[in-house]
Amino acid sequence: MSVGMKSVTDRLRDSGLLRTQGLIGGKWIDAYDGKTLEVHNPATGEVIANVSCMGGKETKDAISSAFDAFNSWSKLTAAERSKGLRKWYDLLMAHKEELGQLITLEQGKPLKEAVGEVDYGAKFIEFYAEEAKRVYGEIIPATLPDRRLFVLKQPVGVAGAITPWNFPLAMITRKVGPALACGCTVVVKPSEFTPLTALAAAELALQAGIPPGVVNVVMGNAPDIGDALLTSPQVRKITFTGSTAVGKKLMAGAAGTVKKVSLELGGNAPCIVFDDADLNVAVNGALAAKFRNSGQTCVCANRVLVQEGIYEKFADAFSKAVKNLKVGDGFGEGVVQGPLINKAALEKVETFVEDAVSKGAKVLLGGRRHSLGMTFYEPTVLSNVKSEMLVSREEVFGPVAPLLCFKTEEEAIHMANDTNAGLAAYIFTNNLQRTWRVSEALEYGLVGVNEGLISTEVAPFGGVKQSGLGREGSKYGMDEFLEKEGACSTAFELYFEDGLE
């Protein structure tokens, strides 16, 4: 282990945040068979830690623990649950720097960006600490004079949360925050590539006074853990962020016990730049939408559609901006692009670029592995890209920006919607009427207008078509963890004490 990484891990260990065991019922537990898995730093290949490699047996115990804890956690007042979440938020913010370092170590994103993720992720806990107190029911006018109809909102029960590696904190807090606020308990299965951040967050939840069993974390054998969550009748909800292929399997598996399912799946985000756009705003917005986290986000601009009148100017200005992106280890000074998560991700990017070039695309910048080695890839811009190329049809999930040319607004809308995905889209224009017209015509769950960073805890996040079901964030994120129950009261009379109106 390098001196720099050792000093960071030593500090994290001293702080108590470098956990390597799973969390079940408030206790840190090894895998029952003693197996472990290595967690690597993608920037160096070094082993950061060996963590428990769990499977079905541990997951079943975690489910039982969550089920038992549900009975008491769900009966707490909303104000009590809110206090626990607020303490958790305070601890996340107090340890923002350490958590950011942990994210950079195991995920690779630049430290500034990693600390930004902690800010973003913690805000979900803060928001849902407040929203916990706003789960309102309803009284419905009855059809008979001696009846009163009530609608109550109740927590759905134990939730299984399966999260990805690209946002190892925020994808957990975005799910666990509303679940706990509603009165649900959770079993979290983080990615085997980035379990350390999840375990650190769980440690802080315990320190915040969240009762044992309310938050459980198991990691390791993904198929066995997933099967245990899907087949258990005690798990009433599955929430997942990841690939569309895996999401479809989870959706099918959840049918056996008729679980509620929310899925945030893959995207193929178009970034549409019209002739009337402000060039600087468009370049900076597209840069942010494309290259954040080395292009490894579901809402990354996967296709940059540029109108013919501004195409050459945009391509030139955009390429110059991309050329200035500093690539390196996330702990390096001024680094804005880190490595890809692993070798498979690197090879996928290479395949997509080779396919595009073989079909006539031109490499304006980059287009190959970075001289740093490991899984670093040069920030890349491709021109003359066509719709039939892989890079247009599927998510590249890497630092590759394909530029496609269009003539008319109608053509841009058709090109943008010509995909099974429908998560995020971006448009750049100074025409107000076009803003509304195009935004409403795009078949996407989120649309950014003259803005490349659109995720926030106060707005609903989710896709249409094969990009998923349900919404996360905002007040609407609470609905995913609530059941609406009706009640009818007969022979209803109202009594008022003297002096009360």
GROMACS .gro file of C-alpha atoms in nm, residues 36-492:
model
  457
   36THR     CA    1  -1.397  -1.193   0.235
   37LEU     CA    2  -1.368  -0.988  -0.081
   38GLU     CA    3  -1.110  -0.728  -0.174
   39VAL     CA    4  -1.200  -0.364  -0.224
   40HIS     CA    5  -0.961  -0.194  -0.467
   41ASN     CA    6  -0.861   0.163  -0.532
   42PRO     CA    7  -0.936   0.196  -0.907
   43ALA     CA    8  -0.670   0.467  -0.946
   44THR     CA    9  -0.386   0.245  -0.825
   45GLY     CA   10  -0.515  -0.111  -0.813
   46GLU     CA   11  -0.415  -0.134  -0.447
   47VAL     CA   12  -0.629  -0.326  -0.199
   48ILE     CA   13  -0.791  -0.085   0.045
   49ALA     CA   14  -0.952  -0.347   0.268
   50ASN     CA   15  -1.098  -0.696   0.281
   51VAL     CA   16  -1.468  -0.693   0.367
   52SER     CA   17  -1.708  -0.971   0.463
   53CYS     CA   18  -1.842  -1.157   0.159
   54MET     CA   19  -2.198  -1.241   0.258
   55GLY     CA   20  -2.475  -1.436   0.091
   56GLY     CA   21  -2.825  -1.569   0.141
   57LYS     CA   22  -2.797  -1.683   0.504
   58GLU     CA   23  -2.671  -1.349   0.630
   59THR     CA   24  -2.934  -1.167   0.424
   60LYS     CA   25  -3.214  -1.375   0.572
   61ASP     CA   26  -3.094  -1.285   0.920
   62ALA     CA   27  -3.074  -0.919   0.821
   63ILE     CA   28  -3.432  -0.939   0.693
   64SER     CA   29  -3.547  -1.096   1.021
   65SER     CA   30  -3.370  -0.822   1.213
   66ALA     CA   31  -3.535  -0.552   1.002
   67PHE     CA   32  -3.873  -0.722   1.037
   68ASP     CA   33  -3.845  -0.731   1.417
   69ALA     CA   34  -3.728  -0.369   1.432
   70PHE     CA   35  -4.015  -0.257   1.208
   71ASN     CA   36  -4.271  -0.325   1.479
   72SER     CA   37  -4.117  -0.066   1.711
   73TRP     CA   38  -3.969   0.181   1.458
   74SER     CA   39  -4.298   0.220   1.271
   75LYS     CA   40  -4.480   0.293   1.596
   76LEU     CA   41  -4.256   0.584   1.692
   77THR     CA   42  -4.402   0.925   1.632
   78ALA     CA   43  -4.295   1.102   1.314
   79ALA     CA   44  -4.124   1.363   1.533
   80GLU     CA   45  -3.911   1.094   1.700
   81ARG     CA   46  -3.806   0.944   1.369
   82SER     CA   47  -3.732   1.293   1.243
   83LYS     CA   48  -3.494   1.359   1.534
   84GLY     CA   49  -3.299   1.041   1.458
   85LEU     CA   50  -3.263   1.132   1.092
   86ARG     CA   51  -3.158   1.484   1.181
   87LYS     CA   52  -2.882   1.353   1.409
   88TRP     CA   53  -2.768   1.124   1.129
   89TYR     CA   54  -2.751   1.420   0.892
   90ASP     CA   55  -2.548   1.620   1.143
   91LEU     CA   56  -2.297   1.335   1.177
   92LEU     CA   57  -2.268   1.290   0.800
   93MET     CA   58  -2.184   1.658   0.767
   94ALA     CA   59  -1.944   1.649   1.062
   95HIS     CA   60  -1.752   1.369   0.888
   96LYS     CA   61  -1.785   1.513   0.538
   97GLU     CA   62  -1.412   1.516   0.468
   98GLU     CA   63  -1.352   1.157   0.585
   99LEU     CA   64  -1.650   1.028   0.386
  100GLY     CA   65  -1.527   1.215   0.079
  101GLN     CA   66  -1.183   1.055   0.116
  102LEU     CA   67  -1.345   0.713   0.146
  103ILE     CA   68  -1.547   0.769  -0.173
  104THR     CA   69  -1.234   0.878  -0.362
  105LEU     CA   70  -1.042   0.575  -0.235
  106GLU     CA   71  -1.292   0.310  -0.342
  107GLN     CA   72  -1.475   0.480  -0.630
  108GLY     CA   73  -1.207   0.701  -0.784
  109LYS     CA   74  -1.388   1.032  -0.831
  110PRO     CA   75  -1.188   1.349  -0.754
  111LEU     CA   76  -1.190   1.447  -0.387
  112LYS     CA   77  -1.374   1.775  -0.444
  113GLU     CA   78  -1.645   1.590  -0.634
  114ALA     CA   79  -1.656   1.318  -0.367
  115VAL     CA   80  -1.705   1.575  -0.090
  116GLY     CA   81  -1.976   1.727  -0.308
  117GLU     CA   82  -2.147   1.388  -0.316
  118VAL     CA   83  -2.147   1.380   0.064
  119ASP     CA   84  -2.317   1.721   0.068
  120TYR     CA   85  -2.570   1.601  -0.188
  121GLY     CA   86  -2.629   1.266  -0.018
  122ALA     CA   87  -2.665   1.415   0.329
  123LYS     CA   88  -2.929   1.658   0.205
  124PHE     CA   89  -3.163   1.366   0.140
  125ILE     CA   90  -3.141   1.271   0.508
  126GLU     CA   91  -3.202   1.631   0.612
  127PHE     CA   92  -3.494   1.669   0.370
  128TYR     CA   93  -3.664   1.348   0.482
  129ALA     CA   94  -3.607   1.431   0.848
  130GLU     CA   95  -3.835   1.726   0.777
  131GLU     CA   96  -4.072   1.538   0.546
  132ALA     CA   97  -4.130   1.264   0.807
  133LYS     CA   98  -4.366   1.503   0.987
  134ARG     CA   99  -4.575   1.569   0.676
  135VAL     CA  100  -4.726   1.227   0.600
  136TYR     CA  101  -5.084   1.343   0.595
  137GLY     CA  102  -5.399   1.134   0.560
  138GLU     CA  103  -5.732   1.248   0.425
  139ILE     CA  104  -6.104   1.254   0.508
  140ILE     CA  105  -6.330   1.190   0.210
  141PRO     CA  106  -6.696   1.305   0.198
  142ALA     CA  107  -6.907   0.993   0.234
  143THR     CA  108  -7.207   0.891   0.024
  144LEU     CA  109  -7.421   0.831   0.337
  145PRO     CA  110  -7.484   1.084   0.613
  146ASP     CA  111  -7.382   0.851   0.900
  147ARG     CA  112  -7.046   0.753   0.744
  148ARG     CA  113  -6.701   0.906   0.751
  149LEU     CA  114  -6.427   0.779   0.523
  150PHE     CA  115  -6.061   0.803   0.619
  151VAL     CA  116  -5.744   0.744   0.420
  152LEU     CA  117  -5.439   0.660   0.629
  153LYS     CA  118  -5.082   0.634   0.505
  154GLN     CA  119  -4.888   0.347   0.659
  155PRO     CA  120  -4.526   0.232   0.610
  156VAL     CA  121  -4.503  -0.053   0.363
  157GLY     CA  122  -4.267  -0.260   0.582
  158VAL     CA  123  -3.916  -0.394   0.530
  159ALA     CA  124  -3.744  -0.250   0.222
  160GLY     CA  125  -3.453  -0.403   0.033
  161ALA     CA  126  -3.229  -0.132  -0.113
  162ILE     CA  127  -2.982  -0.236  -0.383
  163THR     CA  128  -2.740   0.042  -0.472
  164PRO     CA  129  -2.468   0.101  -0.736
  165TRP     CA  130  -2.101   0.198  -0.716
  166ASN     CA  131  -2.107   0.532  -0.896
  167PHE     CA  132  -2.261   0.725  -0.604
  168PRO     CA  133  -2.183   0.503  -0.306
  169LEU     CA  134  -2.332   0.741  -0.048
  170ALA     CA  135  -2.602   0.939  -0.230
  171MET     CA  136  -2.776   0.636  -0.381
  172ILE     CA  137  -2.812   0.494  -0.029
  173THR     CA  138  -2.935   0.810   0.143
  174ARG     CA  139  -3.179   0.881  -0.140
  175LYS     CA  140  -3.349   0.547  -0.062
  176VAL     CA  141  -3.293   0.498   0.309
  177GLY     CA  142  -3.392   0.855   0.401
  178PRO     CA  143  -3.755   0.833   0.286
  179ALA     CA  144  -3.785   0.470   0.396
  180LEU     CA  145  -3.692   0.553   0.756
  181ALA     CA  146  -3.897   0.872   0.753
  182CYS     CA  147  -4.207   0.671   0.663
  183GLY     CA  148  -4.143   0.414   0.937
  184CYS     CA  149  -3.990   0.140   0.721
  185THR     CA  150  -3.676  -0.053   0.807
  186VAL     CA  151  -3.413  -0.146   0.549
  187VAL     CA  152  -3.164  -0.406   0.433
  188VAL     CA  153  -2.904  -0.232   0.216
  189LYS     CA  154  -2.700  -0.422  -0.040
  190PRO     CA  155  -2.423  -0.188  -0.167
  191SER     CA  156  -2.207  -0.263  -0.468
  192GLU     CA  157  -1.921  -0.504  -0.401
  193PHE     CA  158  -1.693  -0.241  -0.560
  194THR     CA  159  -1.782   0.031  -0.306
  195PRO     CA  160  -1.910  -0.118   0.022
  196LEU     CA  161  -1.690   0.091   0.253
  197THR     CA  162  -1.888   0.412   0.215
  198ALA     CA  163  -2.213   0.230   0.288
  199LEU     CA  164  -2.066   0.075   0.602
  200ALA     CA  165  -1.934   0.414   0.719
  201ALA     CA  166  -2.278   0.569   0.668
  202ALA     CA  167  -2.436   0.284   0.865
  203GLU     CA  168  -2.188   0.336   1.150
  204LEU     CA  169  -2.294   0.700   1.168
  205ALA     CA  170  -2.660   0.595   1.169
  206LEU     CA  171  -2.589   0.385   1.479
  207GLN     CA  172  -2.406   0.677   1.640
  208ALA     CA  173  -2.710   0.894   1.565
  209GLY     CA  174  -2.927   0.663   1.773
  210ILE     CA  175  -3.111   0.490   1.490
  211PRO     CA  176  -3.219   0.169   1.672
  212PRO     CA  177  -3.050  -0.166   1.599
  213GLY     CA  178  -3.211  -0.351   1.309
  214VAL     CA  179  -3.358  -0.042   1.146
  215VAL     CA  180  -3.060  -0.016   0.908
  216ASN     CA  181  -2.882  -0.337   0.806
  217VAL     CA  182  -2.602  -0.376   0.550
  218VAL     CA  183  -2.501  -0.696   0.371
  219MET     CA  184  -2.255  -0.717   0.082
  220GLY     CA  185  -2.086  -0.987  -0.123
  221ASN     CA  186  -2.257  -1.245  -0.340
  222ALA     CA  187  -2.503  -1.032  -0.536
  223PRO     CA  188  -2.723  -1.313  -0.682
  224ASP     CA  189  -2.764  -1.485  -0.343
  225ILE     CA  190  -2.838  -1.160  -0.162
  226GLY     CA  191  -3.081  -1.053  -0.432
  227ASP     CA  192  -3.263  -1.387  -0.428
  228ALA     CA  193  -3.303  -1.372  -0.051
  229LEU     CA  194  -3.453  -1.023  -0.072
  230LEU     CA  195  -3.684  -1.118  -0.358
  231THR     CA  196  -3.817  -1.443  -0.214
  232SER     CA  197  -3.873  -1.327   0.143
  233PRO     CA  198  -4.239  -1.248   0.219
  234GLN     CA  199  -4.117  -1.020   0.497
  235VAL     CA  200  -3.959  -0.783   0.242
  236ARG     CA  201  -4.242  -0.572   0.104
  237LYS     CA  202  -4.046  -0.329  -0.110
  238ILE     CA  203  -3.746  -0.340  -0.346
  239THR     CA  204  -3.573  -0.018  -0.446
  240PHE     CA  205  -3.290  -0.043  -0.698
  241THR     CA  206  -3.056   0.180  -0.894
  242GLY     CA  207  -2.851   0.016  -1.167
  243SER     CA  208  -2.868  -0.133  -1.513
  244THR     CA  209  -3.191  -0.192  -1.701
  245ALA     CA  210  -3.102  -0.560  -1.746
  246VAL     CA  211  -3.073  -0.621  -1.372
  247GLY     CA  212  -3.378  -0.406  -1.305
  248LYS     CA  213  -3.588  -0.629  -1.529
  249LYS     CA  214  -3.470  -0.938  -1.339
  250LEU     CA  215  -3.558  -0.778  -1.006
  251MET     CA  216  -3.898  -0.673  -1.136
  252ALA     CA  217  -3.971  -1.028  -1.248
  253GLY     CA  218  -3.840  -1.175  -0.923
  254ALA     CA  219  -4.051  -0.941  -0.711
  255ALA     CA  220  -4.367  -1.072  -0.878
  256GLY     CA  221  -4.349  -1.395  -0.678
  257THR     CA  222  -4.439  -1.215  -0.356
  258VAL     CA  223  -4.602  -0.911  -0.521
  259LYS     CA  224  -4.364  -0.655  -0.377
  260LYS     CA  225  -4.370  -0.283  -0.444
  261VAL     CA  226  -4.081  -0.200  -0.678
  262SER     CA  227  -3.909   0.125  -0.767
  263LEU     CA  228  -3.635   0.119  -1.027
  264GLU     CA  229  -3.392   0.387  -1.143
  265LEU     CA  230  -3.232   0.230  -1.447
  266GLY     CA  231  -3.006   0.316  -1.737
  267GLY     CA  232  -3.034   0.621  -1.954
  268ASN     CA  233  -2.930   0.745  -2.296
  269ALA     CA  234  -2.949   1.116  -2.229
  270PRO     CA  235  -2.962   1.355  -2.524
  271CYS     CA  236  -2.806   1.699  -2.484
  272ILE     CA  237  -2.963   1.922  -2.752
  273VAL     CA  238  -2.783   2.243  -2.847
  274PHE     CA  239  -2.988   2.473  -3.071
  275ASP     CA  240  -2.851   2.745  -3.299
  276ASP     CA  241  -2.987   3.015  -3.070
  277ALA     CA  242  -2.811   2.884  -2.759
  278ASP     CA  243  -2.553   3.085  -2.570
  279LEU     CA  244  -2.233   2.908  -2.678
  280ASN     CA  245  -2.053   2.944  -2.344
  281VAL     CA  246  -2.354   2.829  -2.146
  282ALA     CA  247  -2.398   2.530  -2.378
  283VAL     CA  248  -2.031   2.428  -2.364
  284ASN     CA  249  -2.013   2.453  -1.985
  285GLY     CA  250  -2.347   2.280  -1.938
  286ALA     CA  251  -2.261   1.994  -2.175
  287LEU     CA  252  -1.921   1.959  -2.008
  288ALA     CA  253  -2.083   1.919  -1.666
  289ALA     CA  254  -2.353   1.686  -1.796
  290LYS     CA  255  -2.104   1.463  -1.978
  291PHE     CA  256  -1.783   1.441  -1.778
  292ARG     CA  257  -1.898   1.441  -1.416
  293ASN     CA  258  -1.768   1.126  -1.244
  294SER     CA  259  -1.575   1.040  -1.562
  295GLY     CA  260  -1.904   0.999  -1.748
  296GLN     CA  261  -2.018   0.728  -1.506
  297THR     CA  262  -2.367   0.851  -1.415
  298CYS     CA  263  -2.709   0.746  -1.544
  299VAL     CA  264  -2.793   1.107  -1.628
  300CYS     CA  265  -2.471   1.180  -1.818
  301ALA     CA  266  -2.519   1.332  -2.162
  302ASN     CA  267  -2.475   1.024  -2.378
  303ARG     CA  268  -2.547   1.199  -2.709
  304VAL     CA  269  -2.474   1.565  -2.784
  305LEU     CA  270  -2.711   1.676  -3.060
  306VAL     CA  271  -2.599   2.006  -3.214
  307GLN     CA  272  -2.791   2.209  -3.473
  308GLU     CA  273  -2.603   2.255  -3.800
  309GLY     CA  274  -2.574   2.634  -3.774
  310ILE     CA  275  -2.367   2.614  -3.455
  311TYR     CA  276  -2.216   2.267  -3.497
  312GLU     CA  277  -1.860   2.364  -3.599
  313LYS     CA  278  -1.832   2.645  -3.344
  314PHE     CA  279  -1.961   2.423  -3.068
  315ALA     CA  280  -1.735   2.131  -3.162
  316ASP     CA  281  -1.430   2.356  -3.155
  317ALA     CA  282  -1.514   2.532  -2.827
  318PHE     CA  283  -1.624   2.210  -2.659
  319SER     CA  284  -1.308   2.024  -2.762
  320LYS     CA  285  -1.090   2.305  -2.624
  321ALA     CA  286  -1.275   2.290  -2.293
  322VAL     CA  287  -1.246   1.912  -2.274
  323LYS     CA  288  -0.874   1.931  -2.350
  324ASN     CA  289  -0.826   2.131  -2.030
  325LEU     CA  290  -0.973   1.860  -1.807
  326LYS     CA  291  -0.700   1.731  -1.577
  327VAL     CA  292  -0.697   1.353  -1.539
  328GLY     CA  293  -0.542   1.171  -1.246
  329ASP     CA  294  -0.574   1.016  -0.902
  330GLY     CA  295  -0.867   1.178  -0.725
  331PHE     CA  296  -0.640   1.301  -0.447
  332GLY     CA  297  -0.427   1.497  -0.695
  333GLU     CA  298  -0.433   1.876  -0.703
  334GLY     CA  299  -0.668   2.014  -0.968
  335VAL     CA  300  -0.782   1.671  -1.091
  336VAL     CA  301  -1.135   1.675  -1.236
  337GLN     CA  302  -1.148   1.330  -1.395
  338GLY     CA  303  -1.051   1.009  -1.220
  339PRO     CA  304  -1.031   0.650  -1.342
  340LEU     CA  305  -1.310   0.426  -1.462
  341ILE     CA  306  -1.432   0.183  -1.199
  342ASN     CA  307  -1.265  -0.132  -1.339
  343LYS     CA  308  -1.115  -0.303  -1.640
  344ALA     CA  309  -1.453  -0.413  -1.779
  345ALA     CA  310  -1.569  -0.050  -1.786
  346LEU     CA  311  -1.250   0.053  -1.966
  347GLU     CA  312  -1.289  -0.219  -2.228
  348LYS     CA  313  -1.652  -0.121  -2.287
  349VAL     CA  314  -1.548   0.238  -2.362
  350GLU     CA  315  -1.280   0.115  -2.600
  351THR     CA  316  -1.531  -0.106  -2.782
  352PHE     CA  317  -1.776   0.180  -2.828
  353VAL     CA  318  -1.509   0.418  -2.963
  354GLU     CA  319  -1.369   0.154  -3.200
  355ASP     CA  320  -1.720   0.080  -3.329
  356ALA     CA  321  -1.787   0.450  -3.393
  357VAL     CA  322  -1.455   0.506  -3.573
  358SER     CA  323  -1.506   0.196  -3.788
  359LYS     CA  324  -1.842   0.338  -3.900
  360GLY     CA  325  -1.709   0.682  -3.994
  361ALA     CA  326  -1.685   0.883  -3.672
  362LYS     CA  327  -1.391   1.122  -3.638
  363VAL     CA  328  -1.187   1.152  -3.318
  364LEU     CA  329  -1.150   1.523  -3.239
  365LEU     CA  330  -0.982   1.460  -2.905
  366GLY     CA  331  -0.865   1.160  -2.701
  367GLY     CA  332  -0.992   0.824  -2.815
  368ARG     CA  333  -0.753   0.596  -2.628
  369ARG     CA  334  -0.635   0.476  -2.290
  370HIS     CA  335  -0.460   0.741  -2.085
  371SER     CA  336  -0.083   0.730  -2.038
  372LEU     CA  337  -0.146   0.700  -1.662
  373GLY     CA  338  -0.240   0.337  -1.721
  374MET     CA  339  -0.475   0.141  -1.494
  375THR     CA  340  -0.836   0.222  -1.594
  376PHE     CA  341  -0.778   0.585  -1.693
  377TYR     CA  342  -0.919   0.688  -2.031
  378GLU     CA  343  -0.858   1.013  -2.215
  379PRO     CA  344  -1.147   1.264  -2.224
  380THR     CA  345  -1.278   1.206  -2.574
  381VAL     CA  346  -1.484   1.398  -2.830
  382LEU     CA  347  -1.616   1.229  -3.145
  383SER     CA  348  -1.772   1.407  -3.445
  384ASN     CA  349  -1.966   1.277  -3.747
  385VAL     CA  350  -2.146   1.034  -3.517
  386LYS     CA  351  -2.453   0.857  -3.656
  387SER     CA  352  -2.756   0.711  -3.484
  388GLU     CA  353  -2.669   0.351  -3.576
  389MET     CA  354  -2.339   0.356  -3.385
  390LEU     CA  355  -2.317   0.181  -3.046
  391VAL     CA  356  -2.223   0.507  -2.876
  392SER     CA  357  -2.560   0.650  -2.986
  393ARG     CA  358  -2.769   0.344  -2.903
  394GLU     CA  359  -2.634   0.246  -2.562
  395GLU     CA  360  -2.480   0.410  -2.256
  396VAL     CA  361  -2.104   0.437  -2.292
  397PHE     CA  362  -2.068   0.512  -1.918
  398GLY     CA  363  -1.734   0.676  -1.975
  399PRO     CA  364  -1.566   1.006  -2.073
  400VAL     CA  365  -1.673   1.000  -2.439
  401ALA     CA  366  -1.883   1.277  -2.593
  402PRO     CA  367  -2.033   1.188  -2.934
  403LEU     CA  368  -2.147   1.488  -3.142
  404LEU     CA  369  -2.442   1.438  -3.377
  405CYS     CA  370  -2.569   1.704  -3.619
  406PHE     CA  371  -2.936   1.790  -3.678
  407LYS     CA  372  -3.119   2.044  -3.895
  408THR     CA  373  -3.464   2.109  -3.747
  409GLU     CA  374  -3.628   2.108  -3.408
  410GLU     CA  375  -3.852   1.823  -3.517
  411GLU     CA  376  -3.551   1.616  -3.619
  412ALA     CA  377  -3.382   1.680  -3.283
  413ILE     CA  378  -3.690   1.566  -3.092
  414HIS     CA  379  -3.716   1.252  -3.305
  415MET     CA  380  -3.347   1.169  -3.257
  416ALA     CA  381  -3.369   1.232  -2.883
  417ASN     CA  382  -3.675   1.011  -2.835
  418ASP     CA  383  -3.549   0.731  -3.060
  419THR     CA  384  -3.444   0.509  -2.769
  420ASN     CA  385  -3.596   0.275  -2.511
  421ALA     CA  386  -3.444   0.488  -2.236
  422GLY     CA  387  -3.604   0.797  -2.085
  423LEU     CA  388  -3.422   0.917  -1.775
  424ALA     CA  389  -3.267   1.262  -1.834
  425ALA     CA  390  -3.238   1.508  -2.122
  426TYR     CA  391  -3.082   1.852  -2.165
  427ILE     CA  392  -3.162   2.140  -2.399
  428PHE     CA  393  -2.977   2.464  -2.461
  429THR     CA  394  -3.169   2.750  -2.620
  430ASN     CA  395  -3.253   3.115  -2.559
  431ASN     CA  396  -3.600   3.078  -2.713
  432LEU     CA  397  -3.858   3.063  -2.434
  433GLN     CA  398  -4.131   2.913  -2.650
  434ARG     CA  399  -3.892   2.644  -2.773
  435THR     CA  400  -3.798   2.567  -2.412
  436TRP     CA  401  -4.155   2.471  -2.327
  437ARG     CA  402  -4.230   2.309  -2.662
  438VAL     CA  403  -3.925   2.080  -2.665
  439SER     CA  404  -3.928   2.002  -2.291
  440GLU     CA  405  -4.283   1.873  -2.317
  441ALA     CA  406  -4.211   1.676  -2.636
  442LEU     CA  407  -3.912   1.492  -2.487
  443GLU     CA  408  -3.997   1.150  -2.342
  444TYR     CA  409  -3.781   1.181  -2.031
  445GLY     CA  410  -3.839   1.196  -1.658
  446LEU     CA  411  -3.606   1.494  -1.612
  447VAL     CA  412  -3.522   1.778  -1.849
  448GLY     CA  413  -3.251   2.035  -1.780
  449VAL     CA  414  -3.285   2.370  -1.960
  450ASN     CA  415  -2.959   2.561  -2.002
  451GLU     CA  416  -2.825   2.358  -1.710
  452GLY     CA  417  -2.604   2.048  -1.695
  453LEU     CA  418  -2.649   1.951  -1.329
  454ILE     CA  419  -3.013   1.882  -1.254
  455SER     CA  420  -3.026   1.643  -0.956
  456THR     CA  421  -3.157   1.784  -0.628
  457GLU     CA  422  -3.322   1.641  -0.319
  458VAL     CA  423  -3.625   1.870  -0.353
  459ALA     CA  424  -3.732   1.756  -0.703
  460PRO     CA  425  -3.853   1.411  -0.814
  461PHE     CA  426  -3.592   1.196  -0.986
  462GLY     CA  427  -3.680   0.903  -1.211
  463GLY     CA  428  -3.736   0.786  -1.564
  464VAL     CA  429  -3.998   0.676  -1.813
  465LYS     CA  430  -4.000   0.390  -2.065
  466GLN     CA  431  -3.725   0.141  -1.978
  467SER     CA  432  -3.542   0.383  -1.750
  468GLY     CA  433  -3.750   0.284  -1.454
  469LEU     CA  434  -4.052   0.309  -1.228
  470GLY     CA  435  -4.124   0.542  -0.940
  471ARG     CA  436  -3.956   0.859  -0.818
  472GLU     CA  437  -3.684   0.938  -0.567
  473GLY     CA  438  -3.626   1.267  -0.390
  474SER     CA  439  -3.885   1.537  -0.312
  475LYS     CA  440  -4.212   1.474  -0.131
  476TYR     CA  441  -4.301   1.222  -0.402
  477GLY     CA  442  -4.017   0.997  -0.289
  478MET     CA  443  -4.215   0.928   0.030
  479ASP     CA  444  -4.498   0.768  -0.168
  480GLU     CA  445  -4.272   0.479  -0.270
  481PHE     CA  446  -4.259   0.358   0.093
  482LEU     CA  447  -4.622   0.416   0.193
  483GLU     CA  448  -4.945   0.221   0.157
  484LYS     CA  449  -5.277   0.405   0.147
  485GLU     CA  450  -5.534   0.235   0.370
  486GLY     CA  451  -5.902   0.321   0.379
  487ALA     CA  452  -6.123   0.315   0.688
  488CYS     CA  453  -6.496   0.366   0.730
  489SER     CA  454  -6.668   0.477   1.051
  490THR     CA  455  -7.043   0.429   1.095
  491ALA     CA  456  -7.295   0.608   1.321
  492PHE     CA  457  -7.047   0.893   1.343
   0.00000   0.00000   0.00000
